Each structure stands twice: as structure tokens, then as C-alpha cells.
XYZ file of C-alpha atoms in Angstrom:
135
model
C 3.003 -62.417 1.214
C 1.213 -59.395 2.698
C -2.525 -59.516 2.715
C -4.766 -56.699 1.569
C -5.670 -56.051 5.196
C -2.029 -55.664 6.276
C -1.372 -53.282 3.360
C -4.377 -51.199 4.383
C -3.267 -51.134 8.021
C 0.216 -50.084 6.919
C -1.244 -47.271 4.813
C -3.430 -46.097 7.683
C -0.436 -46.116 10.018
C 1.696 -44.168 7.527
C -1.127 -41.719 6.836
C -1.561 -41.252 10.570
C 2.067 -40.206 10.907
C 1.668 -37.870 7.922
C -1.428 -36.346 9.519
C 0.440 -35.912 12.800
C 3.162 -33.987 10.955
C 0.483 -31.878 9.292
C -1.066 -31.049 12.659
C 2.347 -30.011 13.954
C 2.838 -27.778 10.924
C -0.620 -26.296 11.463
C 0.142 -25.678 15.144
C 3.474 -24.072 14.212
C 1.696 -21.864 11.679
C -0.848 -20.795 14.277
C 1.902 -20.070 16.787
C 3.800 -18.044 14.180
C 0.661 -16.087 13.343
C 0.039 -15.324 17.018
C 3.656 -14.241 17.556
C 3.432 -11.890 14.563
C 0.142 -10.471 15.859
C 1.546 -9.931 19.361
C 4.671 -8.255 17.961
C 2.574 -5.989 15.722
C 0.247 -5.083 18.580
C 3.165 -4.290 20.875
C 4.811 -2.057 18.276
C 1.509 -0.284 17.576
C 0.751 0.276 21.265
C 4.190 1.755 21.930
C 4.233 3.855 18.761
C 0.747 5.267 19.122
C 1.460 5.936 22.799
C 4.377 8.069 21.602
C 2.098 9.793 19.070
C -0.405 10.523 21.835
C 2.337 11.988 24.049
C 3.515 14.159 21.157
C -0.011 15.546 20.680
C -0.342 16.317 24.392
C 3.075 17.996 24.476
C 2.100 20.078 21.441
C -1.217 21.037 23.060
C 0.570 22.071 26.259
C 3.071 24.243 24.371
C 0.274 25.791 22.289
C -1.752 26.557 25.428
C 1.256 28.284 27.001
C 1.980 30.306 23.831
C -1.671 31.246 23.512
C -1.686 32.544 27.090
C 1.361 34.711 26.437
C -0.197 35.998 23.196
C -3.499 36.774 24.935
C -1.695 38.774 27.635
C 0.147 40.757 24.968
C -3.053 41.410 23.016
C -4.922 42.580 26.136
C -1.970 44.799 27.113
C -1.998 46.554 23.723
C -2.295 50.336 23.945
C -4.829 50.652 21.143
C -7.046 48.479 18.933
C -4.656 48.689 15.967
C -1.792 47.247 18.025
C -4.120 44.566 19.407
C -5.216 43.625 15.872
C -1.598 43.430 14.702
C -0.596 41.265 17.675
C -3.611 39.035 17.096
C -2.765 38.647 13.390
C 0.855 37.797 14.240
C -0.308 35.269 16.838
C -2.792 33.659 14.401
C -0.158 33.347 11.678
C 2.401 31.922 14.098
C -0.133 29.515 15.650
C -1.207 28.248 12.231
C 2.382 27.738 11.037
C 3.257 25.959 14.267
C 0.155 23.741 14.008
C 1.001 22.734 10.439
C 4.616 21.993 11.364
C 3.793 19.973 14.490
C 0.921 18.061 12.901
C 3.186 17.106 9.989
C 5.794 15.742 12.408
C 3.177 13.818 14.368
C 1.589 12.461 11.193
C 5.013 11.191 10.107
C 5.352 9.490 13.509
C 1.955 7.827 13.048
C 2.769 6.618 9.530
C 6.119 5.219 10.697
C 4.394 3.472 13.588
C 1.800 1.943 11.265
C 4.510 0.701 8.891
C 6.590 -0.681 11.760
C 3.545 -2.390 13.279
C 2.530 -4.093 10.041
C 6.075 -5.371 9.380
C 5.784 -8.567 11.502
C 2.471 -9.435 9.865
C 3.843 -8.699 6.397
C 6.851 -10.928 7.121
C 4.546 -13.690 8.351
C 2.359 -13.491 5.239
C 5.454 -13.559 3.019
C 6.671 -16.660 4.854
C 3.317 -18.422 4.480
C 3.161 -17.591 0.771
C 6.704 -18.914 0.343
C 5.777 -22.132 2.182
C 2.733 -22.644 -0.031
C 4.847 -22.027 -3.122
C 7.429 -24.594 -1.976
C 4.738 -27.169 -1.191
C 3.017 -26.583 -4.526
C 6.149 -27.661 -6.383
């Protein structure tokens, strides 16, 4: 017949194994969180690097176009021609800026969505695990 002490020792031993499994689950959760964070950071760094390159490429093209426009304006034969060239340049520069900034903004939004995807997936997995354990 088991004594009270042997029952208690058996419970402690069993609880110890349960706790060990819990620590492993906790470690796995932490590892999964870190992997999701690293993946998100990597995606963000690459994507926003691409966004940065797009802005610099746009700035370079705009600088070149502005130089050509300035030469044309300064070469105008009279002030009326210069004003017309300047108005055409301003309209073209504005339209180009709006178009390019829209493209680059779309790149940034896509990058942000792509970067958050690993974290979103991790959160969904954790919520699912909690829901399964609650039942």
C-alpha cells in the first residue's frame, strides 16, 4: 500500500516532467517569435532599401530633367517663351513627381505588408494554440 509520502513524491515527479514540457513549449514559442521577428526585419530591410533606391533614382532623373529644362529656359529668345517653357517644365515636373511618389508609396506599403506577414502568422499560430489549450 503506497504511503502518503510516496504519493506526494510521485506527484512531484510527474509535475516536474509536466513543467519540463512546459519549459520546452515556452522555449519553442520564444524561438518561433524570434524567427518571425528576424524574418520580418529582413523583409523590411530589403524592401525599404529598394524604396530608398527608387527615391534616389527618381531624384537623379529629376535633377537631369531640371538641368535640361533650365538650359532651355535660359536659351529662350524672349521672356514670354521663357515663361511658357517654365510653365511647361513645372507642370511636367509636378505630374512626374505625383506619378513617381505614388509608385514609391505603393512599394513602401507592399513592403510593410510583406514585413508584417511573419509576425501576423506567428500571432495567429499563438492564438490558435491558446484556443486549442483552452478546450
